[in-house]
Short mmCIF file of C-alpha atoms in Angstrom, two decimals:
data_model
loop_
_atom_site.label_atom_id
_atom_site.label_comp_id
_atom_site.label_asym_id
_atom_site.label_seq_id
_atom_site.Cartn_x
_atom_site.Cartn_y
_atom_site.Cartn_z
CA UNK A 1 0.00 0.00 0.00
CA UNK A 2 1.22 3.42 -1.15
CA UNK A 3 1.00 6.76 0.75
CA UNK A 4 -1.89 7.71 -1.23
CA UNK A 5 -3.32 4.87 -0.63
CA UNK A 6 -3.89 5.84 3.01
CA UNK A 7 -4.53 9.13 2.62
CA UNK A 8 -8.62 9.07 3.34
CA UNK A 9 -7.83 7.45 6.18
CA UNK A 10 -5.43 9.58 7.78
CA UNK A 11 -5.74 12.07 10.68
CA UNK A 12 -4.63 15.36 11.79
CA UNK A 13 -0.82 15.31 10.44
CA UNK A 14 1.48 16.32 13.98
CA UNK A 15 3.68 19.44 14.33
CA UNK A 16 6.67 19.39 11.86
CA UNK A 17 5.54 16.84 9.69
CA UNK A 18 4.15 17.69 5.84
CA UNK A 19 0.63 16.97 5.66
CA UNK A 20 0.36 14.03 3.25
CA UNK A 21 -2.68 15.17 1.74
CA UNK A 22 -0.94 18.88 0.10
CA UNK A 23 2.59 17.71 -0.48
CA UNK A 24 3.85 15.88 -2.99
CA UNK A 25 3.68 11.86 -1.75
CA UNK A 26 7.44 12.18 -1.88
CA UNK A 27 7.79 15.33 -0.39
CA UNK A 28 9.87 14.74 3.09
CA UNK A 29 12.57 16.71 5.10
CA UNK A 30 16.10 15.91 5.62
CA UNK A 31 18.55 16.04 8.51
CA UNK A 32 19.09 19.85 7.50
CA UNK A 33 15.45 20.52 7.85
CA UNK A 34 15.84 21.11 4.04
CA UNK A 35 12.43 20.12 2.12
CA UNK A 36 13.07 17.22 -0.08
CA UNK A 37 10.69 16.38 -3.63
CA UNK A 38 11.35 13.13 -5.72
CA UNK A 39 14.74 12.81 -3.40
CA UNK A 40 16.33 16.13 -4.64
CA UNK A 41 16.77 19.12 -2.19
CA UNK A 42 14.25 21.84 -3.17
CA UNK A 43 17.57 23.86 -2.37
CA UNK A 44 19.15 22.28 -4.93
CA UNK A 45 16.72 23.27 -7.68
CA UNK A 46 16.89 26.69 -6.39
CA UNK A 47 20.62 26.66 -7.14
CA UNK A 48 20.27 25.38 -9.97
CA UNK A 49 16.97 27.07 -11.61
CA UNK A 50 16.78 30.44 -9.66
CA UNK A 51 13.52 31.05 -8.70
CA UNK A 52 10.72 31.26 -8.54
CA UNK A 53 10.43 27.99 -10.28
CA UNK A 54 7.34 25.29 -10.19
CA UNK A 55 8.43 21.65 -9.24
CA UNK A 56 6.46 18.81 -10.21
CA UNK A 57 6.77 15.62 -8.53
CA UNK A 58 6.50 12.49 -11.47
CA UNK A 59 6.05 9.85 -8.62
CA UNK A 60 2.63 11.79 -7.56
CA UNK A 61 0.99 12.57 -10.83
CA UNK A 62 1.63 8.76 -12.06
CA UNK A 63 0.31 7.50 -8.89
CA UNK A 64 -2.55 9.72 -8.32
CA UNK A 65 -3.70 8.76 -11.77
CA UNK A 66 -3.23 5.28 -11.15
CA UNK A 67 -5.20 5.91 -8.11
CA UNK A 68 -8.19 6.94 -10.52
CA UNK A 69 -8.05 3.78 -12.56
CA UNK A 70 -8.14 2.04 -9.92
CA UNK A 71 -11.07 3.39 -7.99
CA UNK A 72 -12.95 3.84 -11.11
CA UNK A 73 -13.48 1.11 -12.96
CA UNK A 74 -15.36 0.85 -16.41
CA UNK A 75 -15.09 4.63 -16.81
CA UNK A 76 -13.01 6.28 -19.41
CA UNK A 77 -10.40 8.62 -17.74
CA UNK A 78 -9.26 11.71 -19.67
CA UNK A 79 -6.84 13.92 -18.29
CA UNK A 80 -8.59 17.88 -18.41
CA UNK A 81 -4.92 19.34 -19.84
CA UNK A 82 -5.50 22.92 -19.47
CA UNK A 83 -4.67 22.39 -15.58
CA UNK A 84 -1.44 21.66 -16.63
CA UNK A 85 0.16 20.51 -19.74
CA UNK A 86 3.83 19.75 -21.26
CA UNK A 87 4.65 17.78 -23.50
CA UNK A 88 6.13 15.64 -21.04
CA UNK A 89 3.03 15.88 -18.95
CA UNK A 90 0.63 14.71 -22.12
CA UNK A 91 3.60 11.68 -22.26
CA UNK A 92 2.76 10.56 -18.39
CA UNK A 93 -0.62 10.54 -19.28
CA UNK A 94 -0.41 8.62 -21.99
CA UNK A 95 1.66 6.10 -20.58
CA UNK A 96 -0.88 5.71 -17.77
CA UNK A 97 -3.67 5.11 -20.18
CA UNK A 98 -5.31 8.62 -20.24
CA UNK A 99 -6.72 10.58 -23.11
CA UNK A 100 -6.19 14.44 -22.74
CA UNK A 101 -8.67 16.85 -23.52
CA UNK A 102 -7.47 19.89 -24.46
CA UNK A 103 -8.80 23.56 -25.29
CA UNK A 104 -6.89 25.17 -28.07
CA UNK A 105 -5.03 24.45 -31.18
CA UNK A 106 -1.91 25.16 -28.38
CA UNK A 107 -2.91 22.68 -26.32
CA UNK A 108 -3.41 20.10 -28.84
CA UNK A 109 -0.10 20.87 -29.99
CA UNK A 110 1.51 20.21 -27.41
CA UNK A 111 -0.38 17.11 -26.38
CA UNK A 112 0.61 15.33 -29.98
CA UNK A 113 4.16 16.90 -29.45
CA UNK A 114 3.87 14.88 -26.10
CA UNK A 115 3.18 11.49 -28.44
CA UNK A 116 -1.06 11.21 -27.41
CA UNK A 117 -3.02 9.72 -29.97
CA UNK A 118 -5.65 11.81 -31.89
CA UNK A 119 -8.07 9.43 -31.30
CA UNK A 120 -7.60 9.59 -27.21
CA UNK A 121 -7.89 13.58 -27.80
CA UNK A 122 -10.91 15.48 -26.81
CA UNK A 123 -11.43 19.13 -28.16
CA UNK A 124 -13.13 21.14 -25.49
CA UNK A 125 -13.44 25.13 -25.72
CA UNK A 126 -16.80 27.83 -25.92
CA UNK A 127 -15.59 29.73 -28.52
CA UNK A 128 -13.43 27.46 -31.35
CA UNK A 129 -12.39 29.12 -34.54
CA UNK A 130 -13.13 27.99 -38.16
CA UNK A 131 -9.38 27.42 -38.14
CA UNK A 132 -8.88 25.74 -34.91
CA UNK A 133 -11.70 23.11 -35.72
CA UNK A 134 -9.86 22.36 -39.09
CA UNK A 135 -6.73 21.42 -37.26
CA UNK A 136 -8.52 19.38 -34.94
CA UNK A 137 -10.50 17.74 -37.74
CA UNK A 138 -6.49 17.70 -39.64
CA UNK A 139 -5.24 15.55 -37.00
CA UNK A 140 -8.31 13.29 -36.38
CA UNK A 141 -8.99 14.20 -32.80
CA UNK A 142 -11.77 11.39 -31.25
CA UNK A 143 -14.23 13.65 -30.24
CA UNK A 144 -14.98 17.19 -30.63
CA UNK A 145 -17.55 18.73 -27.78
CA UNK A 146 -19.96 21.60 -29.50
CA UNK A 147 -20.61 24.31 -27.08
CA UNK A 148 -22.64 26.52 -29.35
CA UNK A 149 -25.11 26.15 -33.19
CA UNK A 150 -22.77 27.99 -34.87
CA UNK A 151 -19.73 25.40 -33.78
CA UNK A 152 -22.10 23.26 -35.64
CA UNK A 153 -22.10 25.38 -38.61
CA UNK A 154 -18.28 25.59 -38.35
CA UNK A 155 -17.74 21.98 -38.01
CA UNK A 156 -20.02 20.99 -40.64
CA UNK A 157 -17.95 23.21 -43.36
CA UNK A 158 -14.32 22.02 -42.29
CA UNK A 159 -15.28 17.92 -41.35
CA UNK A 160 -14.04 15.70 -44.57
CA UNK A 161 -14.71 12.75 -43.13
CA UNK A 162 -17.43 11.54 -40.42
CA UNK A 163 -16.42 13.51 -37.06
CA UNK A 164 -17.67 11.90 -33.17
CA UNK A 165 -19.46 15.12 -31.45
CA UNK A 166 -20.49 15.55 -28.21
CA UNK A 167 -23.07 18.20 -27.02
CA UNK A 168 -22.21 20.35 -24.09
CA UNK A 169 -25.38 20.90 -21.93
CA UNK A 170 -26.00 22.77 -18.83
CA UNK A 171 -27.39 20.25 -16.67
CA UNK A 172 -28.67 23.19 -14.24
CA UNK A 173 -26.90 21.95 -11.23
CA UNK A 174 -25.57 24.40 -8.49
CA UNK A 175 -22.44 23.45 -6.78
CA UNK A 176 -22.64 27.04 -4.58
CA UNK A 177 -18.94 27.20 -5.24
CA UNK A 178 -17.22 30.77 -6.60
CA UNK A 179 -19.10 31.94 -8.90
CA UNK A 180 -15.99 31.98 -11.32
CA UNK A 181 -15.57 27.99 -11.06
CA UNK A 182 -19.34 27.39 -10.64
CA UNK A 183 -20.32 25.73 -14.53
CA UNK A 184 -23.29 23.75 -14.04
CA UNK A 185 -25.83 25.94 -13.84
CA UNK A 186 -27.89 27.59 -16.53
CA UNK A 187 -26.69 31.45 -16.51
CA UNK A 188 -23.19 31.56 -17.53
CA UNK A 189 -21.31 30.31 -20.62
CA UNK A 190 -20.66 27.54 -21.21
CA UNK A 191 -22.79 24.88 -23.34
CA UNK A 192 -26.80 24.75 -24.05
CA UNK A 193 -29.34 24.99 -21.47
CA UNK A 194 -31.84 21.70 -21.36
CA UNK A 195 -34.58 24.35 -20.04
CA UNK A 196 -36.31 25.75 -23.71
CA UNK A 197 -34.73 23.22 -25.42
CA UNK A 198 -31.69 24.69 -26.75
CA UNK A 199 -29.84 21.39 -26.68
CA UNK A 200 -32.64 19.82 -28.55
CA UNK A 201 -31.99 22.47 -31.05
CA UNK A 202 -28.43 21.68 -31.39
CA UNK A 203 -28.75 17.64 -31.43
CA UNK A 204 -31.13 18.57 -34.42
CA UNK A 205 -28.42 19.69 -36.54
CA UNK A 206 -26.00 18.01 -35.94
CA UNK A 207 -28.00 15.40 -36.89
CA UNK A 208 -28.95 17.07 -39.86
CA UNK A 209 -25.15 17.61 -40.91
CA UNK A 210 -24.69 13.73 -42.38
CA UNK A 211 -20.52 14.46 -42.00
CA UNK A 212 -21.31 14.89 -38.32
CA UNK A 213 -21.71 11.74 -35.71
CA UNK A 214 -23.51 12.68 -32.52
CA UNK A 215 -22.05 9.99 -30.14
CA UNK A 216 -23.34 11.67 -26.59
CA UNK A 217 -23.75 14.57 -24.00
CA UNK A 218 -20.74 16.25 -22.15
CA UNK A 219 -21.66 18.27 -19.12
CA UNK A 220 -19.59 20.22 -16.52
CA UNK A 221 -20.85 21.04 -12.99
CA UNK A 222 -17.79 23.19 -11.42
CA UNK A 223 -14.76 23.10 -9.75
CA UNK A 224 -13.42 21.85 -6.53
CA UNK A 225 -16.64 19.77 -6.21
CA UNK A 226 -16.85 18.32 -2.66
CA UNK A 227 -20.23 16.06 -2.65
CA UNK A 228 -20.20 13.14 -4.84
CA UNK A 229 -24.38 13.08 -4.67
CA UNK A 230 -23.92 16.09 -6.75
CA UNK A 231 -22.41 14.02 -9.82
CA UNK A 232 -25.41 11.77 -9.90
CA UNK A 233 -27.30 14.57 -9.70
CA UNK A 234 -26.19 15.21 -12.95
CA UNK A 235 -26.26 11.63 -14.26
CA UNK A 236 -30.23 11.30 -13.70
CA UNK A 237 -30.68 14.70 -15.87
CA UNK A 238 -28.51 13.79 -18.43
CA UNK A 239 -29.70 10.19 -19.02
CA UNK A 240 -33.25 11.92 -19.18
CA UNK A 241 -32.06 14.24 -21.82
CA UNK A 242 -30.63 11.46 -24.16
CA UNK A 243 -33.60 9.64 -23.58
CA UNK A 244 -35.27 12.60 -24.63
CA UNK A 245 -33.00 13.23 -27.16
CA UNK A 246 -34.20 9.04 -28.73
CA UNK A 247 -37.63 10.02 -28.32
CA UNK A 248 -37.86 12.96 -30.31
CA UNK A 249 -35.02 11.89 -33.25
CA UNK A 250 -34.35 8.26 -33.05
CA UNK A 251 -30.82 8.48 -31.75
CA UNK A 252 -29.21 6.56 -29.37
CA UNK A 253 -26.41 8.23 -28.20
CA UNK A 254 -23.57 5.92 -26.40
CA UNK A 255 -21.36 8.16 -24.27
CA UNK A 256 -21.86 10.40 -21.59
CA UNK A 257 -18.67 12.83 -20.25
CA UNK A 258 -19.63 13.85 -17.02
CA UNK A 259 -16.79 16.34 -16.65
CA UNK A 260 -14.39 16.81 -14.09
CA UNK A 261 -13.62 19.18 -10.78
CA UNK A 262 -12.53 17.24 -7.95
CA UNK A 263 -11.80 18.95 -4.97
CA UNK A 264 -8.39 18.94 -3.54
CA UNK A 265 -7.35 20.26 -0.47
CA UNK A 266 -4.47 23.25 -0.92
CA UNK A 267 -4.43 23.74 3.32
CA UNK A 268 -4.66 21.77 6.34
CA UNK A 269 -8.08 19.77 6.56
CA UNK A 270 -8.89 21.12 3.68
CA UNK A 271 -11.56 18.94 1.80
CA UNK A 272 -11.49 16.61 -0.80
CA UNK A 273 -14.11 14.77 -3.22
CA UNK A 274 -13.86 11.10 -2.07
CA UNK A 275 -13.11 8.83 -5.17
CA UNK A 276 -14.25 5.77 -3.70
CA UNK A 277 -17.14 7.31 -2.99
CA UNK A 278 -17.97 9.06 -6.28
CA UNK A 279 -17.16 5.30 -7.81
CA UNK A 280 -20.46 4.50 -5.88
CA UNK A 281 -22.60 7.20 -6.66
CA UNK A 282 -21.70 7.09 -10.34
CA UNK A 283 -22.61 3.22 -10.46
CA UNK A 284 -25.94 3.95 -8.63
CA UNK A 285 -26.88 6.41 -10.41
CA UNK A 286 -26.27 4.85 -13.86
CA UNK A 287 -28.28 1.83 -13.37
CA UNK A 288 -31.18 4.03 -11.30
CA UNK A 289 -31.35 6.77 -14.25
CA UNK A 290 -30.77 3.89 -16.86
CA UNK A 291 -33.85 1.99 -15.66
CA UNK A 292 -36.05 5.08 -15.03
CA UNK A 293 -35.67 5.78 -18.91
CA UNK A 294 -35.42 2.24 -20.41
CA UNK A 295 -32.04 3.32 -21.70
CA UNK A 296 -29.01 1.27 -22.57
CA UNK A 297 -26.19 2.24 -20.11
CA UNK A 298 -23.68 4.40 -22.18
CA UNK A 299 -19.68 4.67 -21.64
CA UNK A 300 -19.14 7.30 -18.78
CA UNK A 301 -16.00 9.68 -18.80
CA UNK A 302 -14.82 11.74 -16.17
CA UNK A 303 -11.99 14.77 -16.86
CA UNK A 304 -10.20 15.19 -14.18
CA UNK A 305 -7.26 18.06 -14.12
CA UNK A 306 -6.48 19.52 -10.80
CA UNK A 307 -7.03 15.89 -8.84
CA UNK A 308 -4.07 14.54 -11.13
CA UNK A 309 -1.77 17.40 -11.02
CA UNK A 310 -2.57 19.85 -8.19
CA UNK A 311 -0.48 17.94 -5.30
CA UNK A 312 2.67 17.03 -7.30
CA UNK A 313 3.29 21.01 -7.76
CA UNK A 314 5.25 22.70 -5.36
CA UNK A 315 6.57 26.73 -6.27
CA UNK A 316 10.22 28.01 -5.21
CA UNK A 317 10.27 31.41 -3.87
CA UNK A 318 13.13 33.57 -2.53
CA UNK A 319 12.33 35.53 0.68
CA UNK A 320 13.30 39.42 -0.84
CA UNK A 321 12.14 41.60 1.91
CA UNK A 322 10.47 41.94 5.55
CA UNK A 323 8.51 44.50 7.05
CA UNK A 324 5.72 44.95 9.69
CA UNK A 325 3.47 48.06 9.50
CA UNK A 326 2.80 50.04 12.67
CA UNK A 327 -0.24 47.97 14.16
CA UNK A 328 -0.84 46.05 10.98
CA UNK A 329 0.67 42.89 9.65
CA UNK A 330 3.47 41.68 8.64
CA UNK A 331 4.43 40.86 5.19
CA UNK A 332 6.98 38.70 3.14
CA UNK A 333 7.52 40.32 0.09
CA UNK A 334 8.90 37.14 -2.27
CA UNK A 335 10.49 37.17 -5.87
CA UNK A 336 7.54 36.15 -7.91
CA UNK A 337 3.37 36.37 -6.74
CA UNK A 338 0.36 37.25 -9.30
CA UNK A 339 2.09 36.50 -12.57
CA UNK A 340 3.12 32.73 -11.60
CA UNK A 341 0.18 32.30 -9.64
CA UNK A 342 -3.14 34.50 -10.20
CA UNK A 343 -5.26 32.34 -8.38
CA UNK A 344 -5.24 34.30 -5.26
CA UNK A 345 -6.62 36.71 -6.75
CA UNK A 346 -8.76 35.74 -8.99
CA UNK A 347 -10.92 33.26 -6.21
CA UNK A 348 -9.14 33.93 -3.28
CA UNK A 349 -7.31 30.99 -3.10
CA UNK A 350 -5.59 29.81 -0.28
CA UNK A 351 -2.24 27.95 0.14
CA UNK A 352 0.03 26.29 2.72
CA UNK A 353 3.60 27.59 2.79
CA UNK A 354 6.86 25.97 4.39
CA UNK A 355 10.55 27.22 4.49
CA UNK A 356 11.91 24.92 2.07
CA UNK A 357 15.58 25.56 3.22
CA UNK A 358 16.89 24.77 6.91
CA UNK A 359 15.51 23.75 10.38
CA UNK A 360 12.98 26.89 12.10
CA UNK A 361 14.80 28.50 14.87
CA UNK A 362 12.01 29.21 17.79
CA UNK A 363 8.41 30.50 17.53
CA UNK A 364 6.19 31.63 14.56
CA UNK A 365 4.97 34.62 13.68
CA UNK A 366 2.13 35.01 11.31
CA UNK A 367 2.64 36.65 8.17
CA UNK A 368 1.41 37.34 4.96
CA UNK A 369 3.35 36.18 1.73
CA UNK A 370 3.03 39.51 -0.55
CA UNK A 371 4.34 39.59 -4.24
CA UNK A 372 6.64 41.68 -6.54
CA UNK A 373 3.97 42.95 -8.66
CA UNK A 374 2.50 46.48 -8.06
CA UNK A 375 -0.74 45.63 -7.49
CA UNK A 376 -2.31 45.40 -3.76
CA UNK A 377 -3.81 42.39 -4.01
CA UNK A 378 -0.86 40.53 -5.07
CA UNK A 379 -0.76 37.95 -2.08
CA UNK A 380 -0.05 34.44 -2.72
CA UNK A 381 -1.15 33.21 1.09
CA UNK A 382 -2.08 35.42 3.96
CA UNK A 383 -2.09 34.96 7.60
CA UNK A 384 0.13 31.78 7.27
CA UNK A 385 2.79 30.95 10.04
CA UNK A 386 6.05 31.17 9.54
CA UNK A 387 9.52 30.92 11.93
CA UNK A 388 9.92 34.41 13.56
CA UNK A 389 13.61 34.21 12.49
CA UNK A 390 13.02 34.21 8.77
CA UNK A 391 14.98 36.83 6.74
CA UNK A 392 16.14 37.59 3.56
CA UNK A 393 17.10 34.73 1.75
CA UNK A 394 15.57 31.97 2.65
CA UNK A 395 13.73 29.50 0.31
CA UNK A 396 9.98 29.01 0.79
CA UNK A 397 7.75 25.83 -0.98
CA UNK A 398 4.23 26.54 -1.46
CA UNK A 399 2.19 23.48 -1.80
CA UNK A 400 -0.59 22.02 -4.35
CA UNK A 401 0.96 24.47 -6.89
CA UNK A 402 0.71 21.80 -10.02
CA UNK A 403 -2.74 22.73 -11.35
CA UNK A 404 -3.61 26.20 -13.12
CA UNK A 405 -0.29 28.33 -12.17
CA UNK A 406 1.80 27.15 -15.13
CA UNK A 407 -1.26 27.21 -17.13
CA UNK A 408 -2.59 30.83 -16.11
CA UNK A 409 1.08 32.02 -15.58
CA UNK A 410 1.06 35.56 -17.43
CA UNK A 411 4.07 38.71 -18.23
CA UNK A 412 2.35 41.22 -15.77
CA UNK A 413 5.24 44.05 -15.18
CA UNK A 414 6.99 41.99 -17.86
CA UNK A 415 8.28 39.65 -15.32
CA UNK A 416 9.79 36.49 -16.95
CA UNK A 417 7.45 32.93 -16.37
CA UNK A 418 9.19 30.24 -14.15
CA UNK A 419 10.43 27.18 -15.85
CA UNK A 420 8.80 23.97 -14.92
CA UNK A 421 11.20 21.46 -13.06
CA UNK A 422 10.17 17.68 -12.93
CA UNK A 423 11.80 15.58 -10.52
CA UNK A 424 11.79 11.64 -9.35
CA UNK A 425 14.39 9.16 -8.16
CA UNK A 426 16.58 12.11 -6.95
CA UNK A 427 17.36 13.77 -10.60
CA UNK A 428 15.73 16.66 -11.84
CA UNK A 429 14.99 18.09 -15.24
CA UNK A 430 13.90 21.03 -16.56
CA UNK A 431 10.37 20.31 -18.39
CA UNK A 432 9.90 24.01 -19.91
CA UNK A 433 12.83 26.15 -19.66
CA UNK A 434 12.44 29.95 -17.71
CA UNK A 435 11.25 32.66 -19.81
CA UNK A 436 13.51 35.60 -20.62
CA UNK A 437 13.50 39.25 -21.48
CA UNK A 438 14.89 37.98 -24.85
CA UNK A 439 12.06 36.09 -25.54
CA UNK A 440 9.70 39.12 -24.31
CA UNK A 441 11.49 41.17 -27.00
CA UNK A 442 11.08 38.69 -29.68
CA UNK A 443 7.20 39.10 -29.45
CA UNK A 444 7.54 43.34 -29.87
CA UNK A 445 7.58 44.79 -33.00
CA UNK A 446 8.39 48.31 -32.21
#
C-alpha cells in the first residue's frame, strides 16, 4: 500500500511533519530541515533554476492517476490538460492510459508533441475558430464537444470525413462554489441549457449535418466539487435528456462525459471529493437513471485536471524583503506572486507555505506572503505561520501548486514565467525552460 493509498484514512498530520494530503507523496525533510521532492533538495533546484520555479513531482501525478483507474473502474479517464500541460506531462498521461482533452489548437499541440493519440484527444473550448476546428478535424482528434449552433455550422464546413461530437449541456446543477468555477448551472457560458430546449436544437443539426456523428452529452458542474451526490445529480438529468433526445429523433447516443472538478485540499483539513465514494454514486446512479428511462447504459467519462496534477506542484520562492506596518501585519515580500500564480486573486485561493531551506529557529509569527507585482492584491497566502527568524534569503515551498499556475502564468510588469522542473528518483529536469526578457522582445515589433 502506497502513501496515497492511506490518505482518506489519515488524521490530523502532527507538528513538523508535511501533511500528506498537500505535499507531494514524496515530499519529506532531511537532517538539514531542508524540504526534499522526488529525493532532490528543493535547495538544490533553487541553485540550480533560480527562482521562482514550479516543481512537479513524477512519482505523484503517475500515482494519483493510477489511483483513478483504480477506484474507477469501467469509466473512461481523460486527463482535463489545461490544468497543466507539457509535452512531457501529455507523455505521463499517456503512458498511464489517459486521453487528454485539451482547449486550443496550443494545447493540442503540445499534447501530440507529447506522443497522445488523436483518437484519445478530446477538443473542449466555448468559442473554437473555423481554423482551430480544421486542425482538430487535420489531425483526427476522437471527439470534438460543440458548445454553441454555430460550432455546428463551423464543423459541418471544415469535417471531410465523419467527425464523433459531443453536445455540451448545462445540466442546471448548483455546486454554490465561486461563482468563477461554478459551470453547471444555466446562466453563464458555457454549453446549451436543457430548459427551452436549446440542446434539442443543437442535437437537431448536428443530426442534420450527415458528415457529423452525434455519439453523446458532455456536461460540466464546477470546480473543486466536494459532494459526490452532486455528480449523480447530474447523471439522472442527463440520461433523461438522451432519452429525450431518442424520443424525439431516433438516436441513441452511447457516451456520456460527465466532466471533471474534484476537490483537492491546498491547506490543512482542507476537503477533498472522495473517489471511492464518487465510484459509488456514479454506479448507482447509472443503473437508477438507466432503468427510469429504459435506456441502454452508455460509456461514462470523467476529466479530471487539478485531482491529477494539483499535489505534485510545489513553487520556489526567494524571501526578498520583511517589514511589519505600525499595528498592521506583517508581510513577506517574495520574488515572484500574481504573474506565476493568479489564483489568489482571482478566487481567493488559499495555500500552505513551508521554508523549504533549513531547520525553524524558535516560535512563529504570522505573516502574509506579498508579491513583486504592483498591485495590492498581489498575495499568494495570507495569515500563514512562519519561523519568527526568517529573513532575507531563505527558500519558501508553497504546496498544491501543479494545477492552473503554469497554465494561467502571465508577463504582468513583464516579469519572466518560471520554468517547470520535474523531478523523481533524486534527478531533476527542466520540463519548460524559464522565460527571458529575450524572448519578451522577440514578441515586440516596435
Amino acid at each position: 500500500m502506497t502513501l496515497l493509498d492511506m490518505l482518506p484514512s489519515m488524521g490530523r498530520v502532527a507538528p513538523g511533519r508535511l501533511d500528506p494530503a498537500i505535499w507531494p507523496v514524496t515530499a519529506h525533510s532531511d537532517e538539514e530541515g531542508r524540504l526534499c521532492v522526488g529525493g532532490v533538495p528543493l535547495t538544490d533546484i533553487a541553485d540550480e533554476f533560480h527562482t521562482p520555479t514550479y516543481v512537479i513531482d513524477e512519482t505523484d501525478f503517475r500515482q494519483r492517476v493510477r489511483r483513478y483507474r483504480r477506484a474507477l473502474r469501467g469509466v473512461e479517464v481523460v486527463y482535463a490538460g489545461k490544468s497543466l500541460l507539457t509535452t512531457a506531462v501529455a507523455r505521463w498521461a499517456a503512458e498511464e492510459g489517459l486521453g487528454i482533452d485539451v482547449c486550443s489548437s496550443g494545447e493540442l499541440a503540445v499534447a501530440m508533441a507529447g506522443g497522445v493519440r488523436p483518437s484519445r484527444i478530446v477538443m473542449h473550448g466555448n468559442a473554437k475558430s473555423p481554423e482551430e476546428l480544421r486542425e482538430a478535424v487535420r489531425v483526427g482528434v476522437g471527439r470534438i464537444v460543440l458548445d454553441s449552433c454555430i460550432e455546428i455550422a463551423y464543423l459541418a464546413g471544415v469535417a471531410r470525413q465523419r467527425q464523433p461530437v459531443l453536445i455540451r449541456v448545462t445540466p442546471d446543477i448548483d455546486i454554490h462554489g465561486h461563482r468563477a468555477i461554478t459551470t453547471g448551472i444555466s446562466d453563464q457560458k458555457f454549453g446549451l441549457t436543457l430548459h427551452g430546449d436549446r440542446a434539442d436544437v443543437a442535437a437537431q443539426r448536428v443530426l442534420a449535418h450527415p458528415i457529423l456523428d452525434l455519439v453523446g452529452l458532455h456536461c460540466h458542474i464546477g470546480s473543486q466539487v466536494t459532494d459526490p451526490a452532486l455528480y449523480g445529480e447530474a447523471i439522472h438529468r442527463m440520461i433523461a435528456a438522451m432519452a429525450d433526445i431518442r424520443a424525439r429523433h431516433g438516436v441513441i447516443l452511447t457516451e456520456l462525459n460527465i466532466g471533471g472538478g474534484h476537490a483537492i485540499p491546498y491547506i490543512p483539513g482542507g476537503r477533498e471529493l472522495d473517489l471511492d465514494e464518487l465510484a459509488r454514486v456514479i454506479e448507482d446512479a447509472l443503473d437508477e437513471a438507466c432503468a427510469a428511462e429504459h435506456f441502454p447504459r452508455p460509456t461514462l467519462v470523467v476529466e479530471p485536471g487539478r485531482a491529477i496534477s494539483g499535489r505534485a506542484g510545489v513553487t520556489l520562492y526567494r524571501v526578498c524583503s520583511i517589514k511589519t506596518q505600525p499595528g498592521g501585519r506583517t508581510f513577506v515580500a517574495v520574488d515572484g506572486g500574481m504573474s506565476d500564480n493568479p489564483r489568489v486573486s482571482l478566487y481567493g485561493a488559499q495555500y500552505t507555505v513551508a521554508l523549504a531551506n533549513r531547520h525553524p529557529m524558535g516560535l512563529k509569527q504570522r505573516v502574509t506572503i506579498a508579491g513583486r507585482h504592483c498591485e495590492a492584491g498581489d498575495e499568494i497566502a495570507r495569515d500563514v505561520e512562519l519561523p519568527a527568524d526568517l529573513h532575507p534569503g531563505d527558500l519558501l515551498a508553497v504546496a498544491t501548486t501543479g494545477a492552473y499556475h503554469h497554465s494561467m502564468a502571465s508577463n504582468y510588469n513583464m516579469v519572466c514565467r518560471p520554468p517547470v522542473v520535474a523531478v523523481k528518483g533524486g534527478r531533476a529536469r527542466e520540463l519548460v525552460r524559464r522565460e527571458t526578457i529575450a524572448d519578451l522582445l522577440a514578441r515586440d515589433r516596435g
